[in-house]
PDB file of C-alpha atoms in Angstrom:
ATOM      1  CA  MET A   2     124.168 107.248  49.454  1.00 70.00           C
ATOM      2  CA  ALA A   3     127.778 106.517  48.262  1.00 91.00           C
ATOM      3  CA  LEU A   4     130.025 104.344  50.210  1.00 96.00           C
ATOM      4  CA  PHE A   5     132.527 107.096  51.005  1.00 98.00           C
ATOM      5  CA  ALA A   6     130.514 110.204  51.083  1.00 97.00           C
ATOM      6  CA  GLU A   7     132.236 113.085  52.855  1.00 95.00           C
ATOM      7  CA  LYS A   8     135.340 110.702  53.099  1.00 98.00           C
ATOM      8  CA  VAL A   9     138.895 112.141  51.892  1.00 98.00           C
ATOM      9  CA  ALA A  10     141.466 109.850  50.239  1.00 98.00           C
ATOM     10  CA  VAL A  11     144.976 110.659  49.414  1.00 98.00           C
ATOM     11  CA  ILE A  12     146.707 108.470  46.601  1.00 98.00           C
ATOM     12  CA  THR A  13     150.424 108.592  45.872  1.00 98.00           C
ATOM     13  CA  GLY A  14     151.275 107.525  42.537  1.00 98.00           C
ATOM     14  CA  GLY A  15     147.999 108.667  41.000  1.00 98.00           C
ATOM     15  CA  THR A  16     149.216 110.028  37.622  1.00 97.00           C
ATOM     16  CA  SER A  17     148.630 106.770  35.818  1.00 95.00           C
ATOM     17  CA  GLY A  18     147.890 103.069  35.968  1.00 95.00           C
ATOM     18  CA  ILE A  19     146.626 101.394  39.315  1.00 97.00           C
ATOM     19  CA  GLY A  20     146.827 104.871  41.142  1.00 98.00           C
ATOM     20  CA  ARG A  21     144.670 106.736  38.659  1.00 98.00           C
ATOM     21  CA  ALA A  22     142.280 103.735  38.411  1.00 98.00           C
ATOM     22  CA  THR A  23     141.850 103.848  42.239  1.00 98.00           C
ATOM     23  CA  ALA A  24     141.463 107.632  42.325  1.00 98.00           C
ATOM     24  CA  ILE A  25     138.450 107.285  39.782  1.00 98.00           C
ATOM     25  CA  ALA A  26     137.079 104.568  41.858  1.00 98.00           C
ATOM     26  CA  PHE A  27     137.284 106.369  45.165  1.00 98.00           C
ATOM     27  CA  ALA A  28     135.483 109.343  43.244  1.00 98.00           C
ATOM     28  CA  LYS A  29     132.708 107.121  42.062  1.00 97.00           C
ATOM     29  CA  GLU A  30     132.121 105.946  45.774  1.00 98.00           C
ATOM     30  CA  GLY A  31     131.642 109.620  46.825  1.00 98.00           C
ATOM     31  CA  ALA A  32     135.114 110.268  48.254  1.00 98.00           C
ATOM     32  CA  LYS A  33     136.923 113.638  47.817  1.00 98.00           C
ATOM     33  CA  VAL A  34     140.413 112.617  46.190  1.00 98.00           C
ATOM     34  CA  VAL A  35     143.785 114.106  46.521  1.00 98.00           C
ATOM     35  CA  VAL A  36     145.997 112.903  43.699  1.00 98.00           C
ATOM     36  CA  ALA A  37     149.810 113.080  44.386  1.00 98.00           C
ATOM     37  CA  GLY A  38     152.548 112.490  41.945  1.00 98.00           C
ATOM     38  CA  ARG A  39     155.770 113.973  40.303  1.00 97.00           C
ATOM     39  CA  ARG A  40     154.052 114.625  36.801  1.00 97.00           C
ATOM     40  CA  GLU A  41     151.844 117.631  36.831  1.00 97.00           C
ATOM     41  CA  LYS A  42     150.114 117.170  33.442  1.00 98.00           C
ATOM     42  CA  GLU A  43     149.235 113.571  34.196  1.00 97.00           C
ATOM     43  CA  GLY A  44     148.161 114.287  37.791  1.00 98.00           C
ATOM     44  CA  GLU A  45     145.666 117.152  36.483  1.00 98.00           C
ATOM     45  CA  GLU A  46     144.364 114.486  33.847  1.00 98.00           C
ATOM     46  CA  THR A  47     143.635 112.295  36.742  1.00 98.00           C
ATOM     47  CA  VAL A  48     141.549 115.028  38.365  1.00 98.00           C
ATOM     48  CA  ALA A  49     139.729 115.633  35.128  1.00 98.00           C
ATOM     49  CA  LEU A  50     138.793 112.053  34.966  1.00 98.00           C
ATOM     50  CA  ILE A  51     137.550 112.230  38.679  1.00 98.00           C
ATOM     51  CA  GLN A  52     135.375 115.202  37.703  1.00 98.00           C
ATOM     52  CA  LYS A  53     133.964 113.412  34.636  1.00 97.00           C
ATOM     53  CA  ALA A  54     132.965 110.457  37.221  1.00 95.00           C
ATOM     54  CA  GLN A  55     130.960 113.448  38.925  1.00 95.00           C
ATOM     55  CA  GLY A  56     133.584 113.303  41.961  1.00 97.00           C
ATOM     56  CA  GLU A  57     135.753 116.146  43.442  1.00 98.00           C
ATOM     57  CA  GLY A  58     139.637 116.117  43.615  1.00 98.00           C
ATOM     58  CA  ILE A  59     142.761 117.939  43.410  1.00 98.00           C
ATOM     59  CA  PHE A  60     146.473 117.244  42.355  1.00 98.00           C
ATOM     60  CA  ILE A  61     149.330 118.031  44.606  1.00 98.00           C
ATOM     61  CA  LYS A  62     152.890 117.639  43.194  1.00 98.00           C
ATOM     62  CA  THR A  63     154.684 115.459  45.282  1.00 98.00           C
ATOM     63  CA  ASP A  64     158.007 113.395  45.413  1.00 98.00           C
ATOM     64  CA  VAL A  65     157.296 110.605  47.971  1.00 98.00           C
ATOM     65  CA  SER A  66     161.101 110.185  48.629  1.00 98.00           C
ATOM     66  CA  VAL A  67     161.169 113.798  49.841  1.00 98.00           C
ATOM     67  CA  SER A  68     159.924 114.436  53.549  1.00 98.00           C
ATOM     68  CA  ALA A  69     158.978 118.080  52.725  1.00 98.00           C
ATOM     69  CA  ASP A  70     156.932 116.854  50.028  1.00 98.00           C
ATOM     70  CA  ILE A  71     154.897 114.281  52.014  1.00 98.00           C
ATOM     71  CA  LYS A  72     154.411 116.828  54.657  1.00 98.00           C
ATOM     72  CA  ASN A  73     153.209 119.519  52.257  1.00 98.00           C
ATOM     73  CA  LEU A  74     150.823 116.960  50.782  1.00 98.00           C
ATOM     74  CA  ILE A  75     149.215 116.007  54.211  1.00 98.00           C
ATOM     75  CA  GLU A  76     148.967 119.536  55.352  1.00 98.00           C
ATOM     76  CA  LYS A  77     147.390 120.854  52.071  1.00 98.00           C
ATOM     77  CA  THR A  78     144.909 117.888  52.318  1.00 98.00           C
ATOM     78  CA  ILE A  79     143.892 118.737  55.757  1.00 98.00           C
ATOM     79  CA  PHE A  80     143.723 122.370  54.903  1.00 98.00           C
ATOM     80  CA  THR A  81     141.393 121.615  51.930  1.00 98.00           C
ATOM     81  CA  TYR A  82     139.283 119.010  53.232  1.00 98.00           C
ATOM     82  CA  GLY A  83     139.653 119.107  57.099  1.00 98.00           C
ATOM     83  CA  HIS A  84     140.515 115.485  57.601  1.00 98.00           C
ATOM     84  CA  LEU A  85     142.197 112.349  55.970  1.00 98.00           C
ATOM     85  CA  ASP A  86     140.338 108.951  56.089  1.00 98.00           C
ATOM     86  CA  PHE A  87     142.035 106.871  53.581  1.00 99.00           C
ATOM     87  CA  ALA A  88     145.527 106.634  52.141  1.00 99.00           C
ATOM     88  CA  PHE A  89     146.695 104.479  49.173  1.00 99.00           C
ATOM     89  CA  ASN A  90     150.446 104.418  49.074  1.00 98.00           C
ATOM     90  CA  ASN A  91     150.890 103.401  45.377  1.00 98.00           C
ATOM     91  CA  ALA A  92     153.900 105.266  44.087  1.00 98.00           C
ATOM     92  CA  GLY A  93     156.706 102.824  42.938  1.00 96.00           C
ATOM     93  CA  ILE A  94     159.304 102.067  40.212  1.00 94.00           C
ATOM     94  CA  GLU A  95     160.540  98.856  38.756  1.00 91.00           C
ATOM     95  CA  GLN A  96     163.996  97.635  38.064  1.00 92.00           C
ATOM     96  CA  THR A  97     165.497  97.076  34.701  1.00 87.00           C
ATOM     97  CA  PRO A  98     165.924  93.179  34.436  1.00 87.00           C
ATOM     98  CA  GLY A  99     169.778  92.225  34.603  1.00 91.00           C
ATOM     99  CA  SER A 100     172.164  89.739  36.462  1.00 93.00           C
ATOM    100  CA  PHE A 101     172.686  90.421  40.289  1.00 94.00           C
ATOM    101  CA  PRO A 102     176.233  91.961  39.754  1.00 94.00           C
ATOM    102  CA  GLU A 103     175.175  94.130  36.972  1.00 93.00           C
ATOM    103  CA  ALA A 104     172.784  96.379  39.283  1.00 94.00           C
ATOM    104  CA  THR A 105     174.296  99.722  40.448  1.00 96.00           C
ATOM    105  CA  GLU A 106     174.412 101.472  43.890  1.00 97.00           C
ATOM    106  CA  GLU A 107     172.677 104.398  42.019  1.00 97.00           C
ATOM    107  CA  GLU A 108     169.766 102.204  40.782  1.00 97.00           C
ATOM    108  CA  TYR A 109     169.521 100.586  44.311  1.00 98.00           C
ATOM    109  CA  ASP A 110     169.134 103.927  45.997  1.00 98.00           C
ATOM    110  CA  ARG A 111     166.519 104.872  43.259  1.00 98.00           C
ATOM    111  CA  ILE A 112     164.309 102.284  43.898  1.00 98.00           C
ATOM    112  CA  MET A 113     164.472 101.898  47.718  1.00 98.00           C
ATOM    113  CA  ASP A 114     163.848 105.879  47.985  1.00 98.00           C
ATOM    114  CA  ILE A 115     160.613 105.373  45.955  1.00 98.00           C
ATOM    115  CA  ASN A 116     159.380 102.226  46.888  1.00 98.00           C
ATOM    116  CA  VAL A 117     160.438 101.701  50.638  1.00 98.00           C
ATOM    117  CA  LYS A 118     161.359 105.280  52.049  1.00 98.00           C
ATOM    118  CA  GLY A 119     158.427 106.693  50.054  1.00 98.00           C
ATOM    119  CA  VAL A 120     155.992 104.318  51.868  1.00 98.00           C
ATOM    120  CA  TRP A 121     157.752 104.908  55.300  1.00 98.00           C
ATOM    121  CA  LEU A 122     157.475 108.660  54.946  1.00 98.00           C
ATOM    122  CA  SER A 123     153.962 108.561  53.781  1.00 98.00           C
ATOM    123  CA  MET A 124     152.951 106.488  56.493  1.00 98.00           C
ATOM    124  CA  GLN A 125     154.534 108.710  59.033  1.00 98.00           C
ATOM    125  CA  TYR A 126     152.534 111.605  58.187  1.00 98.00           C
ATOM    126  CA  GLU A 127     149.277 110.018  57.496  1.00 98.00           C
ATOM    127  CA  ILE A 128     149.466 107.920  60.849  1.00 98.00           C
ATOM    128  CA  ALA A 129     150.185 111.296  62.602  1.00 98.00           C
ATOM    129  CA  GLU A 130     146.883 112.682  61.342  1.00 98.00           C
ATOM    130  CA  MET A 131     144.867 109.625  61.820  1.00 98.00           C
ATOM    131  CA  VAL A 132     145.845 109.265  65.312  1.00 98.00           C
ATOM    132  CA  LYS A 133     144.464 112.727  65.995  1.00 97.00           C
ATOM    133  CA  GLN A 134     141.075 111.723  64.646  1.00 96.00           C
ATOM    134  CA  GLY A 135     141.231 108.215  66.054  1.00 97.00           C
ATOM    135  CA  SER A 136     140.435 106.378  62.742  1.00 98.00           C
ATOM    136  CA  GLY A 137     141.744 105.827  59.288  1.00 98.00           C
ATOM    137  CA  VAL A 138     142.398 103.254  56.767  1.00 99.00           C
ATOM    138  CA  ILE A 139     145.963 102.814  54.882  1.00 99.00           C
ATOM    139  CA  VAL A 140     146.807 100.567  51.892  1.00 99.00           C
ATOM    140  CA  ASN A 141     150.162  99.948  50.716  1.00 99.00           C
ATOM    141  CA  THR A 142     150.996  98.499  47.110  1.00 98.00           C
ATOM    142  CA  ALA A 143     153.419  95.795  47.474  1.00 98.00           C
ATOM    143  CA  SER A 144     153.467  93.091  44.699  1.00 97.00           C
ATOM    144  CA  VAL A 145     153.670  89.405  44.254  1.00 97.00           C
ATOM    145  CA  ALA A 146     157.396  90.009  44.155  1.00 95.00           C
ATOM    146  CA  GLY A 147     157.199  90.704  47.665  1.00 98.00           C
ATOM    147  CA  LEU A 148     155.925  87.245  48.458  1.00 97.00           C
ATOM    148  CA  VAL A 149     158.279  85.404  46.529  1.00 96.00           C
ATOM    149  CA  GLY A 150     161.849  85.558  45.085  1.00 93.00           C
ATOM    150  CA  MET A 151     162.345  86.524  41.362  1.00 90.00           C
ATOM    151  CA  SER A 152     165.886  86.349  39.602  1.00 90.00           C
ATOM    152  CA  ALA A 153     166.800  89.576  37.509  1.00 89.00           C
ATOM    153  CA  VAL A 154     165.204  92.109  39.732  1.00 93.00           C
ATOM    154  CA  PRO A 155     166.475  91.653  43.154  1.00 96.00           C
ATOM    155  CA  ILE A 156     166.276  95.063  44.294  1.00 97.00           C
ATOM    156  CA  TYR A 157     162.739  95.360  43.241  1.00 96.00           C
ATOM    157  CA  VAL A 158     161.827  92.169  45.062  1.00 97.00           C
ATOM    158  CA  ALA A 159     163.661  93.446  48.282  1.00 98.00           C
ATOM    159  CA  SER A 160     161.826  96.452  47.870  1.00 98.00           C
ATOM    160  CA  LYS A 161     158.355  94.879  47.922  1.00 98.00           C
ATOM    161  CA  HIS A 162     159.322  92.561  50.803  1.00 98.00           C
ATOM    162  CA  ALA A 163     159.999  95.602  52.890  1.00 98.00           C
ATOM    163  CA  VAL A 164     156.638  97.351  51.850  1.00 98.00           C
ATOM    164  CA  ILE A 165     154.942  94.259  53.600  1.00 98.00           C
ATOM    165  CA  GLY A 166     157.200  94.472  56.589  1.00 98.00           C
ATOM    166  CA  LEU A 167     156.282  98.090  57.100  1.00 98.00           C
ATOM    167  CA  THR A 168     152.708  97.075  56.543  1.00 98.00           C
ATOM    168  CA  ARG A 169     152.504  94.622  59.143  1.00 98.00           C
ATOM    169  CA  SER A 170     154.594  96.693  61.670  1.00 98.00           C
ATOM    170  CA  ALA A 171     152.331  99.531  61.441  1.00 98.00           C
ATOM    171  CA  ALA A 172     149.164  97.401  61.589  1.00 98.00           C
ATOM    172  CA  LEU A 173     150.324  96.134  64.861  1.00 98.00           C
ATOM    173  CA  GLU A 174     151.413  99.191  66.389  1.00 98.00           C
ATOM    174  CA  TYR A 175     148.137 101.236  65.670  1.00 98.00           C
ATOM    175  CA  ALA A 176     145.670  98.317  65.763  1.00 98.00           C
ATOM    176  CA  LYS A 177     143.923  99.661  69.097  1.00 98.00           C
ATOM    177  CA  SER A 178     144.018 103.343  67.593  1.00 98.00           C
ATOM    178  CA  GLY A 179     141.298 102.808  65.064  1.00 98.00           C
ATOM    179  CA  ILE A 180     143.655 102.583  61.989  1.00 98.00           C
ATOM    180  CA  ARG A 181     143.886  99.588  59.908  1.00 98.00           C
ATOM    181  CA  VAL A 182     146.954  99.139  57.508  1.00 99.00           C
ATOM    182  CA  ASN A 183     146.999  96.528  54.768  1.00 99.00           C
ATOM    183  CA  ALA A 184     148.811  95.934  51.311  1.00 98.00           C
ATOM    184  CA  VAL A 185     147.693  94.772  47.931  1.00 98.00           C
ATOM    185  CA  SER A 186     150.235  92.297  46.242  1.00 98.00           C
ATOM    186  CA  PRO A 187     149.337  92.487  42.442  1.00 97.00           C
ATOM    187  CA  GLY A 188     150.725  90.080  39.919  1.00 94.00           C
ATOM    188  CA  GLY A 189     151.222  90.974  36.453  1.00 89.00           C
ATOM    189  CA  ILE A 190     148.826  93.923  35.799  1.00 91.00           C
ATOM    190  CA  GLN A 191     148.424  95.908  32.492  1.00 86.00           C
ATOM    191  CA  THR A 192     149.927  99.255  32.881  1.00 78.00           C
ATOM    192  CA  ASP A 193     152.472 101.373  31.453  1.00 75.00           C
ATOM    193  CA  MET A 194     155.086  99.908  34.042  1.00 73.00           C
ATOM    194  CA  ILE A 195     154.400  96.350  32.467  1.00 70.00           C
ATOM    195  CA  ASP A 196     154.741  97.767  28.985  1.00 69.00           C
ATOM    196  CA  ARG A 197     158.160  99.236  29.948  1.00 71.00           C
ATOM    197  CA  PHE A 198     159.144  95.748  31.431  1.00 63.00           C
ATOM    198  CA  VAL A 199     157.978  93.169  28.891  1.00 62.00           C
ATOM    199  CA  GLY A 200     156.770  95.445  25.783  1.00 60.00           C
ATOM    200  CA  THR A 201     153.646  96.685  24.648  1.00 63.00           C
ATOM    201  CA  PRO A 202     150.622  94.187  24.032  1.00 63.00           C
ATOM    202  CA  GLU A 203     150.943  94.930  20.320  1.00 60.00           C
ATOM    203  CA  SER A 204     154.509  93.814  20.475  1.00 61.00           C
ATOM    204  CA  GLU A 205     153.636  90.227  21.651  1.00 62.00           C
ATOM    205  CA  THR A 206     157.280  89.661  22.814  1.00 66.00           C
ATOM    206  CA  GLU A 207     158.445  86.409  24.214  1.00 69.00           C
ATOM    207  CA  PHE A 208     158.827  87.948  27.523  1.00 66.00           C
ATOM    208  CA  ARG A 209     155.264  89.232  27.720  1.00 68.00           C
ATOM    209  CA  GLN A 210     153.849  85.788  26.278  1.00 75.00           C
ATOM    210  CA  GLN A 211     155.951  84.177  29.160  1.00 76.00           C
ATOM    211  CA  LEU A 212     154.529  86.665  31.862  1.00 77.00           C
ATOM    212  CA  GLN A 213     151.159  86.062  30.665  1.00 82.00           C
ATOM    213  CA  SER A 214     151.453  82.158  30.821  1.00 82.00           C
ATOM    214  CA  MET A 215     152.604  82.537  34.327  1.00 87.00           C
ATOM    215  CA  HIS A 216     149.086  83.390  35.538  1.00 93.00           C
ATOM    216  CA  PRO A 217     146.780  80.290  35.480  1.00 94.00           C
ATOM    217  CA  VAL A 218     143.982  82.551  34.363  1.00 95.00           C
ATOM    218  CA  GLY A 219     145.698  83.034  31.135  1.00 90.00           C
ATOM    219  CA  ARG A 220     146.098  86.856  30.991  1.00 90.00           C
ATOM    220  CA  LEU A 221     147.525  89.952  32.939  1.00 91.00           C
ATOM    221  CA  GLY A 222     145.180  91.732  35.270  1.00 95.00           C
ATOM    222  CA  THR A 223     143.705  95.160  34.904  1.00 95.00           C
ATOM    223  CA  ASP A 224     144.267  98.396  37.290  1.00 96.00           C
ATOM    224  CA  GLU A 225     140.497  98.430  37.794  1.00 97.00           C
ATOM    225  CA  GLU A 226     140.660  94.956  39.373  1.00 98.00           C
ATOM    226  CA  VAL A 227     143.447  96.055  41.805  1.00 98.00           C
ATOM    227  CA  ALA A 228     141.467  99.295  42.666  1.00 98.00           C
ATOM    228  CA  SER A 229     138.396  97.103  43.456  1.00 98.00           C
ATOM    229  CA  ALA A 230     140.634  95.220  46.138  1.00 98.00           C
ATOM    230  CA  VAL A 231     141.599  98.619  47.580  1.00 98.00           C
ATOM    231  CA  ILE A 232     138.250 100.128  47.806  1.00 98.00           C
ATOM    232  CA  TYR A 233     137.210  96.795  49.667  1.00 98.00           C
ATOM    233  CA  LEU A 234     139.868  97.089  52.097  1.00 98.00           C
ATOM    234  CA  CYS A 235     138.900 100.780  52.986  1.00 98.00           C
ATOM    235  CA  SER A 236     135.369  99.691  53.203  1.00 98.00           C
ATOM    236  CA  PRO A 237     133.380  98.902  56.557  1.00 98.00           C
ATOM    237  CA  GLY A 238     133.170  95.119  55.184  1.00 98.00           C
ATOM    238  CA  ALA A 239     136.978  95.002  55.756  1.00 98.00           C
ATOM    239  CA  SER A 240     136.657  96.220  59.404  1.00 98.00           C
ATOM    240  CA  PHE A 241     138.431  93.042  60.696  1.00 98.00           C
ATOM    241  CA  ILE A 242     141.013  93.145  58.258  1.00 98.00           C
ATOM    242  CA  THR A 243     144.382  94.762  59.249  1.00 98.00           C
ATOM    243  CA  GLY A 244     148.154  93.644  58.692  1.00 98.00           C
ATOM    244  CA  GLN A 245     147.401  91.729  55.812  1.00 98.00           C
ATOM    245  CA  SER A 246     148.910  91.398  51.981  1.00 98.00           C
ATOM    246  CA  ILE A 247     145.877  90.747  49.667  1.00 98.00           C
ATOM    247  CA  THR A 248     147.278  88.971  46.657  1.00 98.00           C
ATOM    248  CA  ILE A 249     145.640  89.910  43.239  1.00 98.00           C
ATOM    249  CA  ASP A 250     147.544  87.586  40.837  1.00 97.00           C
ATOM    250  CA  GLY A 251     145.269  85.308  38.695  1.00 96.00           C
ATOM    251  CA  GLY A 252     146.410  82.396  40.778  1.00 97.00           C
ATOM    252  CA  LEU A 253     150.167  82.907  40.129  1.00 95.00           C
ATOM    253  CA  THR A 254     151.383  82.419  43.666  1.00 96.00           C
ATOM    254  CA  ALA A 255     149.025  79.239  44.309  1.00 96.00           C
ATOM    255  CA  GLN A 256     151.075  77.210  41.880  1.00 92.00           C
TER     256      GLN A 256
END
């Protein structure tokens, strides 16, 4: 029997990268998957990949920074599948590197609205539903940037520190309610976001080579490697893990 047979998972930012890989991983384990994101075409592509993996899923267009969208997401999930077992709050955006004074108020608001407010709003509605049923697991996407300081991207760093703070606080509040809340903190992962940040693998930019060399294993990670960690955190084997940030960084922060 599949690990998550008859279970339901919601994934924000499920239109590409880590979110898409995790949606497929949940489907392979038997879960019904609700894919949320702003890009409808890419969301439907994720659903097609879920179906190709012999899974079941739907796409619900969602902007995580808008409360009404999150409310709609959770309500439609319950209407369609009856319950909510897992939530992977993965939607996030990067910051364009630059000196501290160069960042604008508009950029600050945009990053904080998606990376922090989006996680906070999502957890509000997810937890409310999980409390009713007395169980549930939430995993939030943080970053190694939430564990250390980094120059040139201070707003992004602050947003990911905030995600870990939200994770720990929620985990403590709902530890006795049958709800576990953890985070994953990836290092450099080969995704479209990384390509925008340091250039594509084909470009072999100095910035990309520098990023790769920062990881002791000598390469960037894959979205499937992060997905595997999310699946584990949602599994019965992780039943004593809550309030933690699991680092997936090829040794970067061990230095």
